Coordinates of C-alpha atoms in Angstrom, one line a residue:
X1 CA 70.0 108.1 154.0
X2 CA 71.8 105.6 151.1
X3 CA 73.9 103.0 153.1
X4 CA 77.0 103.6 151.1
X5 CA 76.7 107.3 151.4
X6 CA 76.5 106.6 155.6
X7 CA 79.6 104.2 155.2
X8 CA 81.3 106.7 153.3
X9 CA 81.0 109.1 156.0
X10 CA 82.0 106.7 158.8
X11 CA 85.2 105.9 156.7
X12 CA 86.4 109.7 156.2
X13 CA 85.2 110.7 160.1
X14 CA 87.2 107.3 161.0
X15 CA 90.4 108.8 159.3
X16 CA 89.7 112.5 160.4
X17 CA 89.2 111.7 163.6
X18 CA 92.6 108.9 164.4
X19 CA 94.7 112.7 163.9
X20 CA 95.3 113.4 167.5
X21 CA 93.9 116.9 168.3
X22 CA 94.3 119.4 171.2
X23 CA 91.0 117.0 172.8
X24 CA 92.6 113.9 172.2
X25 CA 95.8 115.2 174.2
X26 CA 93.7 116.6 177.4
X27 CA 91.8 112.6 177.4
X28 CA 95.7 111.5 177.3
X29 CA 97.0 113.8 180.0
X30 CA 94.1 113.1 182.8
X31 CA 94.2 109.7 181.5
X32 CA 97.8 109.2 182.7
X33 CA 98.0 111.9 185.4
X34 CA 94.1 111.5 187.0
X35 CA 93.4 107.9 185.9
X36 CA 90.3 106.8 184.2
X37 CA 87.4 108.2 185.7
X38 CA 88.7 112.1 184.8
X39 CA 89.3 110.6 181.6
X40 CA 85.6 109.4 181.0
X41 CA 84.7 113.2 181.8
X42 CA 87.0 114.2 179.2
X43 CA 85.1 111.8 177.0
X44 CA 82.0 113.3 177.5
X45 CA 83.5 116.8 177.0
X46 CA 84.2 115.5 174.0
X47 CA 81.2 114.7 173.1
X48 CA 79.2 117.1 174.0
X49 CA 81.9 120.1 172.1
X50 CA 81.8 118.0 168.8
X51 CA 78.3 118.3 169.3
X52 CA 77.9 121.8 170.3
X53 CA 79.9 122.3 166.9
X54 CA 78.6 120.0 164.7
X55 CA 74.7 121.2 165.3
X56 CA 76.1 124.9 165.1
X57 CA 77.4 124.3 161.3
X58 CA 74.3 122.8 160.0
X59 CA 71.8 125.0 161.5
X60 CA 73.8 127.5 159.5
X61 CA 76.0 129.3 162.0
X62 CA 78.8 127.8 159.5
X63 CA 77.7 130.0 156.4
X64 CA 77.3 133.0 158.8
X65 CA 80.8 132.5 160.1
X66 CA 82.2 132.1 156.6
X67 CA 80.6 135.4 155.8
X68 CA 81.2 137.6 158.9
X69 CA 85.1 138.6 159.0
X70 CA 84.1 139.7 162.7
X71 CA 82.6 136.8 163.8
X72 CA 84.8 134.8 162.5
X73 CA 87.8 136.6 164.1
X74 CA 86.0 136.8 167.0
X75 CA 85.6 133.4 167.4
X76 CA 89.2 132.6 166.4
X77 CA 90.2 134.3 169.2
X78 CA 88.2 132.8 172.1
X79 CA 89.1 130.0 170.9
X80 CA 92.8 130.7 170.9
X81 CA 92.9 131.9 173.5
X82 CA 91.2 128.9 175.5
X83 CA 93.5 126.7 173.9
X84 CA 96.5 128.7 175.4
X85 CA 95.4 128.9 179.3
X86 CA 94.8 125.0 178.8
X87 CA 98.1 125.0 177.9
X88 CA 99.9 126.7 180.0
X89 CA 98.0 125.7 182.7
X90 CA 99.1 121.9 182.0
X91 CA 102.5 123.0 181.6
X92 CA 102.4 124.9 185.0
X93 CA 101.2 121.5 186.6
X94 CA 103.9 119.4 185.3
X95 CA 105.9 120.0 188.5
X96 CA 103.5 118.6 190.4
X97 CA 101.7 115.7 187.9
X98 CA 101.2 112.0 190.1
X99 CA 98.9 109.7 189.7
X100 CA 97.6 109.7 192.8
X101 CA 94.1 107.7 194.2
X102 CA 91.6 107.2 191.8
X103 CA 88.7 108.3 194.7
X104 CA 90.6 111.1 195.5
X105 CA 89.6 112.7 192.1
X106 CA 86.6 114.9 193.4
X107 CA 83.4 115.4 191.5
X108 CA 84.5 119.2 190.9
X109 CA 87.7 118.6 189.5
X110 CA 85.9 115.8 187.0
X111 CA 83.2 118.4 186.1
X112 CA 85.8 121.1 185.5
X113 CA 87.5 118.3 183.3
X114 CA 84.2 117.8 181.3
X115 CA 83.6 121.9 180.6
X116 CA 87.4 122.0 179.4
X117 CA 87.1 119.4 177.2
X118 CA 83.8 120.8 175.6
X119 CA 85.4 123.9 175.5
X120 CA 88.2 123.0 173.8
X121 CA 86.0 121.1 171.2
X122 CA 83.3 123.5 170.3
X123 CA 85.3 127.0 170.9
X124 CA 87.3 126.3 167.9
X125 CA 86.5 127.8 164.8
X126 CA 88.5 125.5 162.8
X127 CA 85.4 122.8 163.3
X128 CA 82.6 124.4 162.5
X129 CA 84.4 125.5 159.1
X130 CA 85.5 121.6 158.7
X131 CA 82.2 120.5 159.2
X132 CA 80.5 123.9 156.9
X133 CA 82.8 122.5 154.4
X134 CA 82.7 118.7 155.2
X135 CA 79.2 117.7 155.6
X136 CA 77.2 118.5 152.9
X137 CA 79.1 116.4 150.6
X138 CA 77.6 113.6 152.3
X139 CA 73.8 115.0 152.0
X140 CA 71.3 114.4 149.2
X141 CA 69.6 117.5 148.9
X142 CA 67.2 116.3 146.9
X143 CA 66.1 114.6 150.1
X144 CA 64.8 115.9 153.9
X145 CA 67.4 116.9 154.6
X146 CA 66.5 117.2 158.9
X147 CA 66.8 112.9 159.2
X148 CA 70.2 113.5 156.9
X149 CA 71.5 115.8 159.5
X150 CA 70.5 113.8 162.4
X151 CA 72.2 110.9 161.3
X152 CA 75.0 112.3 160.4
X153 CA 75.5 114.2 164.1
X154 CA 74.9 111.4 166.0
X155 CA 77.0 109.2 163.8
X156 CA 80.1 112.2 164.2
X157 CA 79.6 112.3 167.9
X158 CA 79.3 108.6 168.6
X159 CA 82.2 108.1 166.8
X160 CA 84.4 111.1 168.6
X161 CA 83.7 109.5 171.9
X162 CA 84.6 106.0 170.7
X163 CA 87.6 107.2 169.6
X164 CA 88.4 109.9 172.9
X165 CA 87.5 106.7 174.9
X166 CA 89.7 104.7 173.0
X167 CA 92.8 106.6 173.6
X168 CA 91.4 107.2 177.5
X169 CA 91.5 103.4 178.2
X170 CA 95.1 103.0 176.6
X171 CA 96.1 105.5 178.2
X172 CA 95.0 104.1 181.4
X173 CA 96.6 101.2 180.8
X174 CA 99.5 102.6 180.8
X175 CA 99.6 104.3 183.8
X176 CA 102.0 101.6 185.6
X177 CA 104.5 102.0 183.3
X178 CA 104.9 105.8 182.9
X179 CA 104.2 106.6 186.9
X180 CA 107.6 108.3 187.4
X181 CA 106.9 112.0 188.3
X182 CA 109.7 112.5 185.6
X183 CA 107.7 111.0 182.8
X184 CA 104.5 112.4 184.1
X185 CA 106.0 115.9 184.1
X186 CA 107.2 115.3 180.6
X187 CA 104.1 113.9 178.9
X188 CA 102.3 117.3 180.9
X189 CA 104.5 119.2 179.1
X190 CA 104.7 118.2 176.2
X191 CA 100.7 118.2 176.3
X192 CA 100.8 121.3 177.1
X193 CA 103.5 123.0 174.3
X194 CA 100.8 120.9 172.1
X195 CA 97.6 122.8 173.3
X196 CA 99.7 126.2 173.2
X197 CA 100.9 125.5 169.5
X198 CA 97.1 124.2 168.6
X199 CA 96.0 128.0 170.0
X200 CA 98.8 129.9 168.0
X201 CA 97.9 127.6 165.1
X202 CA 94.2 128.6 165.6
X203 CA 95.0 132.4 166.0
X204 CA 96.7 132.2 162.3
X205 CA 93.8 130.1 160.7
X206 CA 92.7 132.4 158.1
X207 CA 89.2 131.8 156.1
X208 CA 89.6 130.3 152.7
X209 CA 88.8 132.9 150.2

């Protein structure tokens, strides 16, 4: 791959990727209300759903979606739907959000963080349109096009977790100066009207005609 097509790409994922999404906002919530090492999960998650996604599009699940009106809709709503328990479920905890003991965070409850997170990433329909649509203007077709899509993936994902790790650690950081329960409660909320509006938003997307 050209070097100034790869630095192109790094540039517009850089700026795509700053936009806080409905992941970014579930690393800041168990950042602030779990501490770092739920956060890392979250990370992962991350990772992992960006991947899930990203490999999905370009081994043409994209183009199918784009085509099927069912599977599309489908789709839509899973992910919608996912978004909305998320959501409400944060909202529900906000009576209750502390920070708590960092080895009190179980392995169960940090796995369960990691399969939201991924969840949250790769069930939403909205991605694997962005990157059906996104992608190929980055790829030389004249080209192998295999190597292109490999670098591009692992460049996407590496930067998503940089930047979910990113907003974990300053989050972190500023754990001792939003402990109150009332600002924990808050920030759980208003994470949590965030991932409901990002499922509503998700249950309107309609395919570009």
């Amino acid at each position: 791959m050209d070097f100034q097509i790869w630095l192109a790409f790094v540039a517009a994922s850089t700026a795509l990727l700053l936009i806080p999404g409905p992941t970014v906002l579930l690393v800041l919530s168990y950042a602030i209300s779990q501490g770092k090492r739920v956060a890392l999960a979250t990370v992962g998650g991350v990772a992992l759903g960006d991947f899930i996604a990203m490999s999905a599009s370009l081994a043409g699940l994209g183009a199918l979606v784009l085509a099927s009106a069912t599977l599309f809709t489908a789709l839509k709503w899973i992910g919608a739907v996912y978004l909305v328990f998320l959501g409400v479920k944060l909202f529900r905890s906000a009576s209750t959000a502390s920070l708590g003991d960092l080895e009190r965070v179980s392995q169960t409850s940090a796995r369960s963080v990691f399969g939201h997170a991924a969840a949250v990433t790769a069930l939403n329909p909205k991605s694997i349109v962005f990157f059906i649509a996104f992608v190929p203007q980055f790829v030389v077709l004249d080209a192998p096009l295999l190597p292109q899509f490999t670098i591009l993936v692992v460049t996407f994902v590496g930067l998503a977790a940089i930047n979910a790790l990113a907003y974990a650690l300053l989050a972190d950081k500023l754990r001792a100066k939003v402990a109150r329960p009332s600002v924990l409660a808050w920030f759980s909320c208003l994470g949590g009207g965030a991932l409901v509006a990002m499922g509503v938003a998700t249950a309107a997307f309609k395919r570009a005609h």
